[in-house]
Every structure is written in structure tokens, then in C-alpha cells.
CSV table of C-alpha atoms and ligand atoms in Angstrom, one decimal:
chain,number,residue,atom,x,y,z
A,1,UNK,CA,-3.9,-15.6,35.0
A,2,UNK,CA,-2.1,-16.1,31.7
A,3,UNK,CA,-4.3,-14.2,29.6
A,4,UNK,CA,-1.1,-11.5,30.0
A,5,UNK,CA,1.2,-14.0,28.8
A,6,UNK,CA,-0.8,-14.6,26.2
A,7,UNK,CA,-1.4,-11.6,24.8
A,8,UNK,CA,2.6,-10.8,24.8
A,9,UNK,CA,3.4,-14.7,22.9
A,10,UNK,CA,0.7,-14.1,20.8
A,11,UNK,CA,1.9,-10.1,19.9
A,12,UNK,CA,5.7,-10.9,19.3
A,13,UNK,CA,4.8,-14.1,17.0
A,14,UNK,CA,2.8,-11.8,14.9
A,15,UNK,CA,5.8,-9.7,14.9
A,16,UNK,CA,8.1,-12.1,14.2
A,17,UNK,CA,6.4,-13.4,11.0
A,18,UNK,CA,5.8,-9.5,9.8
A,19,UNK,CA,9.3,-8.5,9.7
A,20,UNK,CA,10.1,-11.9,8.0
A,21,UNK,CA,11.7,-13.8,11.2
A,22,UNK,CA,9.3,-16.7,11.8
A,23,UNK,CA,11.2,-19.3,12.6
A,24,UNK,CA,10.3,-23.3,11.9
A,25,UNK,CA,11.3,-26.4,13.2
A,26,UNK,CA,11.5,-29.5,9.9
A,27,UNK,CA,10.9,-33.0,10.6
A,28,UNK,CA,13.3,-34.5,8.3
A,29,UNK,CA,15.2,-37.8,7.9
A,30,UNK,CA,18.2,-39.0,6.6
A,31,UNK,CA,19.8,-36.1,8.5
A,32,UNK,CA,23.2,-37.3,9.0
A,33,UNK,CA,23.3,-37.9,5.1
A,34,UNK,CA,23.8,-35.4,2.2
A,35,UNK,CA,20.8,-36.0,0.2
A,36,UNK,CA,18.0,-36.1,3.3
A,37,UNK,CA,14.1,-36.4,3.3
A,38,UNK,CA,11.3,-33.8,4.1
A,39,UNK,CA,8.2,-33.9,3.8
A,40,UNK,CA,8.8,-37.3,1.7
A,41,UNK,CA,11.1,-35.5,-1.0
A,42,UNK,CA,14.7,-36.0,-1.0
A,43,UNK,CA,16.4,-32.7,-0.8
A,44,UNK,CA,20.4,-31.7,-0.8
A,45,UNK,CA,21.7,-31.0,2.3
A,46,UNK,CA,23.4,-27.8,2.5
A,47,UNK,CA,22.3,-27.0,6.3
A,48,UNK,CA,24.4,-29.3,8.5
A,49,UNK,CA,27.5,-29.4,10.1
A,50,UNK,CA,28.1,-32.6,9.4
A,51,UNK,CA,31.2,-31.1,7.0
A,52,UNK,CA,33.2,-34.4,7.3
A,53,UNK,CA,30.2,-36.6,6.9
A,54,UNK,CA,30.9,-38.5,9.6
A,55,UNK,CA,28.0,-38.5,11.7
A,56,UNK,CA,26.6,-41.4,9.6
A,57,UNK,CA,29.8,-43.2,9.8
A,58,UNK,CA,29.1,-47.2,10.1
A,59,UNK,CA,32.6,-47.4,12.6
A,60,UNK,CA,31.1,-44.6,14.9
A,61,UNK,CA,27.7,-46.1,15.2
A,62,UNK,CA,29.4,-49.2,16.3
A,63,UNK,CA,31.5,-47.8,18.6
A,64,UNK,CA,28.3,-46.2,20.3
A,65,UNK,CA,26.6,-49.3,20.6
A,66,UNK,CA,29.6,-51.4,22.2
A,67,UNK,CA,29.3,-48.4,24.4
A,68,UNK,CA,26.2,-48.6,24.9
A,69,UNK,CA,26.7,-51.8,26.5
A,70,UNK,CA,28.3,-49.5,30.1
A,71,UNK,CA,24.9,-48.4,30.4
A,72,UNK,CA,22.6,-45.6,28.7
A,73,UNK,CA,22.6,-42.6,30.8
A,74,UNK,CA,25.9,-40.4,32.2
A,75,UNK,CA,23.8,-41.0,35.3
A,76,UNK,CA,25.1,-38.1,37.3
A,77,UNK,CA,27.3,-34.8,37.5
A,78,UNK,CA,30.8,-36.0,36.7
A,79,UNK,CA,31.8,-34.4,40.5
A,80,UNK,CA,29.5,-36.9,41.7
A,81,UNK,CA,29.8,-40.5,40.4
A,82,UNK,CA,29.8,-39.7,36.7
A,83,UNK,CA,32.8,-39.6,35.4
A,84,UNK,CA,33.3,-42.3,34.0
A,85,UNK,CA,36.9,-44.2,32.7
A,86,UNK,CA,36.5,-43.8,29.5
A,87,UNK,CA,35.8,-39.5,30.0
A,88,UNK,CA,39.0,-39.4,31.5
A,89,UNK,CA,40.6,-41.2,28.6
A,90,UNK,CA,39.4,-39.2,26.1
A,91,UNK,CA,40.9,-36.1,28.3
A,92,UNK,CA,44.7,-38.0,28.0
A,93,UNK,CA,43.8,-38.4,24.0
A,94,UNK,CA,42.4,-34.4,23.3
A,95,UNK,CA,45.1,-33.0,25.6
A,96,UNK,CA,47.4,-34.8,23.6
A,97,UNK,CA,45.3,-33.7,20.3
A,98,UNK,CA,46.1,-30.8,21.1
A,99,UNK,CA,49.2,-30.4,22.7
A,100,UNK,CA,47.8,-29.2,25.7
A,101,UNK,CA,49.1,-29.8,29.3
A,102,UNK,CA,44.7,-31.2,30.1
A,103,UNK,CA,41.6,-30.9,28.0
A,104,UNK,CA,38.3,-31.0,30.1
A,105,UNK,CA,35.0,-32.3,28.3
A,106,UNK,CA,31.5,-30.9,28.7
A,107,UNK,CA,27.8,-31.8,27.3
A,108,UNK,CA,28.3,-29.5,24.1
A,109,UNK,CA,29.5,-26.7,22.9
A,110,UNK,CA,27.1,-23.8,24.2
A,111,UNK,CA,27.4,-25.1,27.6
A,112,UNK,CA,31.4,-24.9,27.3
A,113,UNK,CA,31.8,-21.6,26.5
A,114,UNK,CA,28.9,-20.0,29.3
A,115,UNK,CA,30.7,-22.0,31.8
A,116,UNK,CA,33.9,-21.6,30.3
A,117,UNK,CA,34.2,-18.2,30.7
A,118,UNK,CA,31.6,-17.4,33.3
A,119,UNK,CA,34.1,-19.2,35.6
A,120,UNK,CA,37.5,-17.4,34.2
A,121,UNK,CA,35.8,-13.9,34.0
A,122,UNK,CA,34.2,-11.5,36.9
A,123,UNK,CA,33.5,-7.6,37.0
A,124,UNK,CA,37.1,-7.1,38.2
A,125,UNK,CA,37.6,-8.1,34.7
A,126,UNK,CA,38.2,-7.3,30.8
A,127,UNK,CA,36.9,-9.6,28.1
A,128,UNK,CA,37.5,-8.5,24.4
A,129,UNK,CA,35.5,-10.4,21.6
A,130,UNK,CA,35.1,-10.4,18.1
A,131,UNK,CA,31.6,-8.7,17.4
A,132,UNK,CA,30.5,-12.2,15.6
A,133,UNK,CA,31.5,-14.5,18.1
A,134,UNK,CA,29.2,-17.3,18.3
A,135,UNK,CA,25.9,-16.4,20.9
A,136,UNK,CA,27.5,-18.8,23.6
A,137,UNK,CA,30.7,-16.6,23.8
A,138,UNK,CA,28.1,-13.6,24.2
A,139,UNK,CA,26.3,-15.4,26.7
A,140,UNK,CA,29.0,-16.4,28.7
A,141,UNK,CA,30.0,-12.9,29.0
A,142,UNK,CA,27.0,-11.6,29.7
A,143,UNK,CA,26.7,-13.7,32.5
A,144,UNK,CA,29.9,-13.1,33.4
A,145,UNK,CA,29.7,-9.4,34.3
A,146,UNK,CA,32.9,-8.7,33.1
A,147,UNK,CA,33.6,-5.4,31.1
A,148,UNK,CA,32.2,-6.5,27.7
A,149,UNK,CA,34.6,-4.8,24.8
A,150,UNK,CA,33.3,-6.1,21.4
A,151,UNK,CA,35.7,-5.3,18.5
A,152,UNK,CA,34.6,-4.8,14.7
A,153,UNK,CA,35.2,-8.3,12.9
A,154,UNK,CA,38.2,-8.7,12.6
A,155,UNK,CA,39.2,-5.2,13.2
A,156,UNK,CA,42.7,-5.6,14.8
A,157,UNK,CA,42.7,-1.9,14.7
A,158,UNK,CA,39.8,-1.9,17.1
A,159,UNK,CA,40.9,-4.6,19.2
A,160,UNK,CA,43.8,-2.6,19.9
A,161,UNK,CA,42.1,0.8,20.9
A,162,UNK,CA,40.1,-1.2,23.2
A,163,UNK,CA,43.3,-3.2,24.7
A,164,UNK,CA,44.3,0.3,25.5
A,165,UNK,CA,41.5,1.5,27.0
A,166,UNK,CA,41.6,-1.4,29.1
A,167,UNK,CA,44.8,-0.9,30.4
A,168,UNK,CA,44.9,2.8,30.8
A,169,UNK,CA,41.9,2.0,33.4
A,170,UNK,CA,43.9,-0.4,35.1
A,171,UNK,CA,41.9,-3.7,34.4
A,172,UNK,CA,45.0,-6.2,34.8
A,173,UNK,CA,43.2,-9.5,33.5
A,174,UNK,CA,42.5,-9.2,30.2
A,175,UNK,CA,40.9,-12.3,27.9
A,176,UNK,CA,40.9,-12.2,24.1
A,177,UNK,CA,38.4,-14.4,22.7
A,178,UNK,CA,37.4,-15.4,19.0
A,179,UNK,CA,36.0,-17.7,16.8
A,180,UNK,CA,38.5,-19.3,14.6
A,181,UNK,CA,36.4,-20.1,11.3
A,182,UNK,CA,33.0,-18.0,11.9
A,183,UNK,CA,29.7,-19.4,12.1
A,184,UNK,CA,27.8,-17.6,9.6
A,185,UNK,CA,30.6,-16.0,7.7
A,186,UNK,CA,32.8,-18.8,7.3
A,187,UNK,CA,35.8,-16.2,7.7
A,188,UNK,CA,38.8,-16.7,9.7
A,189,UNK,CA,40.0,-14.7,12.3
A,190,UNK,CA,43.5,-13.4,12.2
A,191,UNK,CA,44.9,-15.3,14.6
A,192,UNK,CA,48.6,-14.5,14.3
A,193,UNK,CA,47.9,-11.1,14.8
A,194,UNK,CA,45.6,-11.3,17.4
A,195,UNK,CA,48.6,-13.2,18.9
A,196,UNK,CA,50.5,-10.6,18.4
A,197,UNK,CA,47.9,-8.2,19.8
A,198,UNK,CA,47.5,-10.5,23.2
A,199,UNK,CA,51.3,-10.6,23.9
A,200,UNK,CA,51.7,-6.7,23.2
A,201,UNK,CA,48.9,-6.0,25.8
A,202,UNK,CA,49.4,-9.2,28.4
A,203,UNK,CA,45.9,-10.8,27.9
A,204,UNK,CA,45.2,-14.6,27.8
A,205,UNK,CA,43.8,-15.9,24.8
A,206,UNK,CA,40.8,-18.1,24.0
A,207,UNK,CA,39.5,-19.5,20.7
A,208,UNK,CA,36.5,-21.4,19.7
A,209,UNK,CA,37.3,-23.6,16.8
A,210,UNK,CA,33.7,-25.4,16.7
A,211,UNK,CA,34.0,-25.1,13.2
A,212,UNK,CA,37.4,-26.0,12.4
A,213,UNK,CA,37.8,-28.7,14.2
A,214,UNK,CA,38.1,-31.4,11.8
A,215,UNK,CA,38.5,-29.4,8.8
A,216,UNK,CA,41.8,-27.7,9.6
A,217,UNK,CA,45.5,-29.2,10.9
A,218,UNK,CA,47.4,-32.0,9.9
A,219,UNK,CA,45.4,-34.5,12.3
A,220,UNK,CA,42.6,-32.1,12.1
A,221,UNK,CA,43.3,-30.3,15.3
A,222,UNK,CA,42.1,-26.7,13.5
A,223,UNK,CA,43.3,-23.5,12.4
A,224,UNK,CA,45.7,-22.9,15.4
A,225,UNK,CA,47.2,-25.7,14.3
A,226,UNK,CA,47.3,-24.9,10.8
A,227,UNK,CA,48.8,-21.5,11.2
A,228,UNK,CA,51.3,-23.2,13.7
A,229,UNK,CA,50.4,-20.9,16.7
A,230,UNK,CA,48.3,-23.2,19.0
A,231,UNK,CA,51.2,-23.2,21.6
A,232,UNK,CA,50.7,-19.2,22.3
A,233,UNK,CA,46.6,-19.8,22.1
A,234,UNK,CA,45.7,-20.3,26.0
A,235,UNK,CA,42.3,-22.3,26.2
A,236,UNK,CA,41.5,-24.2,22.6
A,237,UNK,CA,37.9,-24.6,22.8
A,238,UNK,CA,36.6,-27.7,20.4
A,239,UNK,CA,32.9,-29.1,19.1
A,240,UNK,CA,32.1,-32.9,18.8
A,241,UNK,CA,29.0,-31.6,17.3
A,242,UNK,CA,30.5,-30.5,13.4
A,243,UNK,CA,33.4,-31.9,11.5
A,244,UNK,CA,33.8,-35.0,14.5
A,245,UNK,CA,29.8,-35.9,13.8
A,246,UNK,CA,29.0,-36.4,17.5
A,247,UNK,CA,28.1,-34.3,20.4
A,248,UNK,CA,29.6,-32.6,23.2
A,249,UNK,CA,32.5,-30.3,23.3
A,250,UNK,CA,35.9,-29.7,25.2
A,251,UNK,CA,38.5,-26.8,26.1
A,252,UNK,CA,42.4,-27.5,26.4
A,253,UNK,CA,44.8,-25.9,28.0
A,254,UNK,CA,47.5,-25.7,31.0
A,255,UNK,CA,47.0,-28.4,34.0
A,256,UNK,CA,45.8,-25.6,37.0
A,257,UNK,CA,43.4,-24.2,34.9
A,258,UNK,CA,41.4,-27.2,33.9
A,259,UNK,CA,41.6,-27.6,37.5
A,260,UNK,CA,40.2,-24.4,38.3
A,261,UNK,CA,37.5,-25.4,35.6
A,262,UNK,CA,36.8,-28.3,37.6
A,263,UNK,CA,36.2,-26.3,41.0
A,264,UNK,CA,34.1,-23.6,39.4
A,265,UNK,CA,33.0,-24.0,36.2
A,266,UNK,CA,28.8,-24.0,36.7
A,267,UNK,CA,28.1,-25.8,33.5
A,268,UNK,CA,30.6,-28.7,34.4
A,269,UNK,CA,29.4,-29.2,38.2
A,270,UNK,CA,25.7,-28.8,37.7
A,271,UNK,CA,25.1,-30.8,34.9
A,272,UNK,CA,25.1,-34.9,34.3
A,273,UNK,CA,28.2,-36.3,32.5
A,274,UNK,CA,27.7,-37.4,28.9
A,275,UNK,CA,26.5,-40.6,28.3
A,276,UNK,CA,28.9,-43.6,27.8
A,277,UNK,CA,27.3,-43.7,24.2
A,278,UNK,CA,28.3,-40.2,23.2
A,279,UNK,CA,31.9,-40.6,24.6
A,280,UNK,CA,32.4,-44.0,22.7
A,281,UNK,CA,31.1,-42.5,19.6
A,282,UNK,CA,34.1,-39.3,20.2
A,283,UNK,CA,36.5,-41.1,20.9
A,284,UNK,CA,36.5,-43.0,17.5
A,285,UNK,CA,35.7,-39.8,15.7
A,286,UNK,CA,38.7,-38.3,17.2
A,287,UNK,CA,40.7,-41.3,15.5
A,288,UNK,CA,38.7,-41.0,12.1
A,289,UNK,CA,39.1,-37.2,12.4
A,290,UNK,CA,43.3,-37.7,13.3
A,291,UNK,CA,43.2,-39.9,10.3
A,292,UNK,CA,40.6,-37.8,7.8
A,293,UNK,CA,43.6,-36.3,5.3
A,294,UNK,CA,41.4,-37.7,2.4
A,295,UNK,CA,38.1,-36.4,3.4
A,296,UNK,CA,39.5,-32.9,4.4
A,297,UNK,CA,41.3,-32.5,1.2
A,298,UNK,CA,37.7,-33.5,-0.4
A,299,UNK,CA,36.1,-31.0,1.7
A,300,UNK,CA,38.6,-28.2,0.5
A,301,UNK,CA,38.2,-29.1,-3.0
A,302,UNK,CA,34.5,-28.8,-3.0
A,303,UNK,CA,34.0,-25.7,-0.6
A,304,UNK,CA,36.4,-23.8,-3.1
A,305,UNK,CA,34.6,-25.0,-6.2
A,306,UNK,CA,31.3,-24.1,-4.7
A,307,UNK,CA,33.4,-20.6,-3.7
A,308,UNK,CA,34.7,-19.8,-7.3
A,309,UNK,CA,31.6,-20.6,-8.6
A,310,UNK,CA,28.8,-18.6,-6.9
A,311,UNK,CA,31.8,-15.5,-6.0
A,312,UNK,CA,32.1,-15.4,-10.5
A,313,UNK,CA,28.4,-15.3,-10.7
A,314,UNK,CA,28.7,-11.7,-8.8
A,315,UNK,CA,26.8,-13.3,-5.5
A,316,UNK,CA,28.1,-11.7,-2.5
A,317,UNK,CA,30.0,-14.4,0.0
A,318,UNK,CA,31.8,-12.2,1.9
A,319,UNK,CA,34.6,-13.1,2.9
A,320,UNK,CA,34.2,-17.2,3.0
A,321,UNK,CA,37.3,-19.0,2.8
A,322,UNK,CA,35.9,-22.5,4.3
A,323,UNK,CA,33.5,-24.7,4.1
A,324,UNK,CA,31.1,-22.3,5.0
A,325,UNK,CA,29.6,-20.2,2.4
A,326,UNK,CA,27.1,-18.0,2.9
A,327,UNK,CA,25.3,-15.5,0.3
A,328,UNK,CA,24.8,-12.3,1.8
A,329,UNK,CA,21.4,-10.9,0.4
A,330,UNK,CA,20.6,-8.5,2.8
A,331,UNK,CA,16.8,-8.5,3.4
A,332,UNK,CA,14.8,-11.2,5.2
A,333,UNK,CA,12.1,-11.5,2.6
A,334,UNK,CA,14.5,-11.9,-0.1
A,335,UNK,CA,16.5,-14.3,1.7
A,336,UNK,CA,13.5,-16.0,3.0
A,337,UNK,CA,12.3,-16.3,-0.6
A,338,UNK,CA,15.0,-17.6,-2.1
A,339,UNK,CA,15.5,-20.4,0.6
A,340,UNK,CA,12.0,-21.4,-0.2
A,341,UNK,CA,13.1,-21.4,-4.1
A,342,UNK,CA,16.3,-23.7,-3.2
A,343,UNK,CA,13.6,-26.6,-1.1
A,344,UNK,CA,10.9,-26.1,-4.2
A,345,UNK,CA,14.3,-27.1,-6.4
A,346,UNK,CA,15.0,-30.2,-4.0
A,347,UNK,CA,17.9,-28.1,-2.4
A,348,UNK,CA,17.9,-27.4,1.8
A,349,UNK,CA,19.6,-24.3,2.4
A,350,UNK,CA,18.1,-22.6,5.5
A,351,UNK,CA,17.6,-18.2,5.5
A,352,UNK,CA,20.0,-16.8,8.6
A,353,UNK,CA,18.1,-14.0,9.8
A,354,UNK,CA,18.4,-11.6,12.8
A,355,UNK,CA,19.3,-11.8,15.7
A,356,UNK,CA,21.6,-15.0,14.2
A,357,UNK,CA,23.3,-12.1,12.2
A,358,UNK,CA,23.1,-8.6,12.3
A,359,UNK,CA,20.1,-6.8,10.8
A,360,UNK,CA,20.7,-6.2,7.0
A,361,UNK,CA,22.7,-9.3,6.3
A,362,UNK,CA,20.2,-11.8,6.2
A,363,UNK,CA,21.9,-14.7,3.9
A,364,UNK,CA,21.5,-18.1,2.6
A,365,UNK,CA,24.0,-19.8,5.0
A,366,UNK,CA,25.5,-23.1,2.5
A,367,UNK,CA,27.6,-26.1,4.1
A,368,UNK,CA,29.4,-27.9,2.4
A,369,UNK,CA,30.4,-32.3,3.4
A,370,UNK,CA,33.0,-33.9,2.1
A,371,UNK,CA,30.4,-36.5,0.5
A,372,UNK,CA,28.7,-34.3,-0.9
A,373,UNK,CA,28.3,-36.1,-4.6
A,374,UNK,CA,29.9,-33.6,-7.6
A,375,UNK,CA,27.2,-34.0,-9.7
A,376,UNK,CA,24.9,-32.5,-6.6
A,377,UNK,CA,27.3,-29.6,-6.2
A,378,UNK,CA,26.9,-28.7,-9.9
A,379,UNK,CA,23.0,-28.9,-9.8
A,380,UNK,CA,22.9,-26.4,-6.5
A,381,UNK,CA,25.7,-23.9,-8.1
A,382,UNK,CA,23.3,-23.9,-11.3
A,383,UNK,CA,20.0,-23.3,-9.2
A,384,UNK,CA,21.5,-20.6,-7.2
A,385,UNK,CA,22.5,-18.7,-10.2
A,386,UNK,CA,19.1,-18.8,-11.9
A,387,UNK,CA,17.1,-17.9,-8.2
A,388,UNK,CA,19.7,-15.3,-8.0
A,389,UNK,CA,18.4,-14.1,-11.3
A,390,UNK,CA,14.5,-14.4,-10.9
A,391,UNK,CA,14.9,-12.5,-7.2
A,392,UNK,CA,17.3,-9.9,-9.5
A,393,UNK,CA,20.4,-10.7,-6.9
A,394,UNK,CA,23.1,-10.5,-9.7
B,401,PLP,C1,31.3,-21.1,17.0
B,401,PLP,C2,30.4,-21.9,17.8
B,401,PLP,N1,30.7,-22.2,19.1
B,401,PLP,C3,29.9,-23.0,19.9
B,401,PLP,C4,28.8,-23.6,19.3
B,401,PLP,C5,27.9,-24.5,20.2
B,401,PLP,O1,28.3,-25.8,20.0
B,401,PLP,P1,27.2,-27.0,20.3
B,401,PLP,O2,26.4,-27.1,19.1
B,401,PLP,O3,28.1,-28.1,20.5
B,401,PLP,O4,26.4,-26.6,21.5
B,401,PLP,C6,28.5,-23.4,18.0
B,401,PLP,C7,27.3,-24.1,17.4
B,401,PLP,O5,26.5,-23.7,16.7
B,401,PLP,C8,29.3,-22.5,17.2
B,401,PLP,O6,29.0,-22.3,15.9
């Protein structure tokens, strides 16, 4: 009988588009570019990842196809027969990325980081994370069982009472973990004091740098890198989905615990390798990325134009430092409106709504590429302001 089943699907998607949280999937094309198609209209692309542009990159698309020539599937779990040469290369060539001692590759990001520190953490144990950590990190904890201590964003303050707590009931392994550049806020943590924080209190440190991968560091290794502290960060968690264009993801760190990755981690063992396709097309993002100066300096350039411009209007963008801006309005109708202003003007900027951020800071959640076109970036600053002024924002 599903006539139960039904009646609950049917209820919550009633629910859901009451309170302003239905939720669509868009057919569009062109998605690697910044101008793509929906619906047959071109629209500016302000809802990708793609910050370096490189997705659409003519050299990476070649390199997938020569790859493509080892054969179209990763054809089994890489503890079976699926680890292919050219996996363990790109290991020697992140590791050294990174300065890491190993660097261990999975299917993508959200898979890294519920195995990742499912495997690391167990009840015995502490985990401290930043309260808008990305819904992987969550996950992993969750299935974890650890004891869960979530911090205010960016509240070092917090972070600290809670190291305490920790250690005043006797919980030896402790394990910091953040976001570098956040998802939907496109803040940065403060990692030199977290750094601080983790060698006060003895904890092991993990970071997430999905989204500044790419963007940030002299060969775009990310903010660690940047801030010149990735040799006290403990596991360097990285996307091939963002900045490098690709898929997949990877963590670095110190030889035994890759290993210990390799013997426990669920979503490494029971899962088929990536295809030699996907692994062709990383590793010559990974060189376009080491070699992306030009494209990262565009990025910057634009982000903090598109920063100034919408922060003097008197829009609310947080605290955005990056390439990722959003503008905070608050309610889901309003924010639901406005995005479907910004597609009537030609412009694809998706609404973030609960759960994806806490409830009352719904936003318009803008990323920015590298090739995005000036003249575009002009046009999308101007319709924002006059939305922001018909929905009586600013
Ligand atoms: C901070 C962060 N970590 C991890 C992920 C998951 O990465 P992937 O898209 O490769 O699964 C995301 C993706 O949205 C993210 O924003």
C-alpha cells in the first residue's frame, strides 16, 4: 500500500511550496559557459562554480577524450581492480600540490568528507565545526556519532568554550574542522587563529577548501596556502568540481593516515573508482589551475568590482570577500521573487533558501568566473540595483 506514502509526498510538497521552498530542477545548456540557455533564452550565468571557467576549457576536453581512449567506466572499487595508473599519479602530483606527505582521491566532494570523517571520528570522540560548514561535513558527523560541538561562524570565542568543555570531560581526540571560503557566504574562516586555537587545545585540524581551490595560493593550492599555514592544517580537503572545472575531490595529508583512509574509509572502499575520463580531465586542470595566475587575478578583479558595487548600493553581502557574493534578503518570497526578476532580465542567479542556510537569510547566492565579459558584470550590478528598488531592498 502506498496510499500512506502518498499522502505524506503529497502533504510536505504542498508545504514546501507554501512557505516558499519549492525547489526546481532547469534544463539548460551551455552550462559550462557564462552566458548559458534556458528555455531557449540566453541568460548570465551567475549560479556555477565554474569560477575559473575552466570546465569548458578546449585542453581539458581533450585530455578527457585521449583518456577516454583507457576505457569509459572506473570499472570497480579502487581496492578491487580499479585503481588505475593514472589515479595514483595524480596522488604523487596533489600530494606534491600540496605539500603533503599523500593525497587520496575520491568520486567527489560530498562523498570525501562523510567518509572522510566517518572513518577519523567515533563516539569516543570530539568534533568541533563551524555552524556553516558545508552539509557533507554535517553529514559525516552525524554519521559519525562523535560528540557534535558546532561553534557560531566564526566565533573563535565559542570555539574555544567548547575546546574546553571538551577537555574538561576528558575527550582526548579532538578534530577542528571548517570551511575555508564558505559556500553561501563566501567568507573566510580565520584560519590562523583557529590554528592557534587547535595547538592551544591539542586537536587535529581539517579544512574543506572546495571553494578555494583554484582561486587562492600562488599555484592555486587555496587559502591555507595563501595565508602560509597549510603546513600546521592536518587533512587539506580539495573539489575538482569548482575552480578545477571537473569532478571528484581529494584530501591530503601525512602518509599513515591516507593509509588508514585506505583501510576504513566507507566511501573510498564501497564505491567504483572514477573513470579514466574524469581523472585525465584533473590532471590537466591541476596544471591549468598551477598555472591560472591570469585568470585568478581576473577573477579577483571582478568579484571585488561586483563587491563594491552592490555593498555601495546599501545591499546586504555579508561578509563576502571572494568570489562568492551573496545578497542576504532575509525572506523566501522576497528572495524567491527577486531571482525570478534577475531570469525575466536574462540574468540566472538561483534563491538559497532553508535548509541550504539558516531560516531568515534566504539570499540571492551570485558567482562570479573569471570570463565573465565586463560589459555583463555592468548589466547584472545595474539590474540588481533597480530589483532591489521595486522589492524596496535598499
Ligand atoms: C564546502 C563544500 N564542500 C564539499 C562540497 C561537495 O563537493 P562535490 O560537489 O564535489 O560533491 C561542496 C559542494 O557544494 C561544498 O560547497
Amino acid at each position: 500500500m502506498t496510499k500512506y506514502w502518498n499522502e505524506m509526498i503529497q502533504h510536505r510538497l504542498q508545504s514546501f511550496a507554501e512557505a516558499g521552498l519549492k525547489r526546481e530542477l532547469r534544463p539548460v545548456r551551455q552550462v559550462c559557459q557564462p552566458v548559458l540557455v534556458y528555455q531557449g533564452k540566453q541568460l548570465l550565468n551567475f549560479s556555477s562554480n565554474n569560477y575559473l571557467g575552466l570546465a569548458g576549457h578546449p585542453e581539458i576536453i581533450a585530455a578527457e577524450k585521449e583518456a577516454a581512449e583507457r576505457g569509459a567506466g572506473g570499472v570497480a572499487s579502487r581496492l578491487i581492480i580499479g585503481h588505475d595508473e593514472a589515479i595514483e599519479e595524480l596522488e604523487y602530483e596533489l600530494a606534491r600540490f600540496q605539500d603533503k606527505e599523500a593525497a587520496l582521491v575520491f568520486a567527489n566532494g560530498y562523498m570525501a568528507n562523510v567518509g572522510i570523517l566517518s572513518a577519523f571520528l567515533g563516539r569516543h570522540d570530539a568534533v568541533f565545526s563551524d555552524r556553516l560548514n558545508h552539509a557533507s561535513i554535517v553529514d559525516g558527523i552525524r554519521l559519525s556519532g562523535a560528540v557534535h560541538y558546532r561553534y557560531h561562524h566564526g566565533d573563535l570565542n565559542h570555539l574555544e568554550l567548547q575546546l574546553k568543555k571538551a577537555e574538561q570531560k576528558g575527550i582526548k581526540r579532538r578534530l577542528i574542522v571548517t570551511d575555508s571560503v564558505f559556500s553561501m557566504d563566501g567568507d573566510v574562516a580565520p584560519l590562523k587563529e583557529i590554528i592557534f586555537l587547535k595547538e592551544k587545545y591539542g586537536a587535529a585540524l581539517m579544512i574543506d577548501e572546495a571553494h578555494a581551490g583554484g582561486v587562492f595560493g600562488e599555484e592555486g593550492q587555496g587559502m591555507a596556502h595563501q595565508l602560509g599555514i597549510h603546513g600546521q592544517v592536518d587533512l587539506h580537503m580539495g573539489t575538482f568540481s569548482k575552480a578545477f572545472g571537473v569532478y571528484g575531490a581529494y584530501i591530503a595529508g601525512k602518509k599513515e593516515w591516507i593509509q588508514y583512509l585506505v583501510h576504513t574509509c566507507r566511501s573510498l572502499i564501497y564505491t567504483t573508482a572514477l573513470p579514466p575520463t574524469v581523472v585525465g580531465g584533473i590532471r590537466k586542470a591541476l596544471k591549468l589551475v598551477q598555472n591560472g595566475n591570469e585568470l585568478r587575478q581576473m577573477l579577483a578583479e571582478k568579484s571585488q568590482y561586483v563587491r563594491r558595487e552592490l555593498r555601495e548600493a546599501g545591499l546586504d553581502i555579508g561578509s563576502s570577500s571572494t568570489q562568492i557574493i551573496p545578497i542576504v534578503l532575509g525572506d523566501e518570497r522576497t528572495t524567491l521573487a527577486f531571482s525570478e526578476k534577475l531570469l525575466a532580465c536574462g540574468i540566472l542567479s538561483v534563491a538559497i533558501r532553508p535548509p541550504t542556510v539558516p531560516k531568515g537569510s534566504a539570499r540571492i547566492r551570485l558567482s562570479i568566473m573569471a570570463n565573465h565579459e565586463w560589459d555583463d558584470l555592468r548589466k547584472a550590478v545595474h539590474v540588481i540595483k533597480e530589483i532591489a528598488k521595486e522589492l524596496e531592498v535598499i
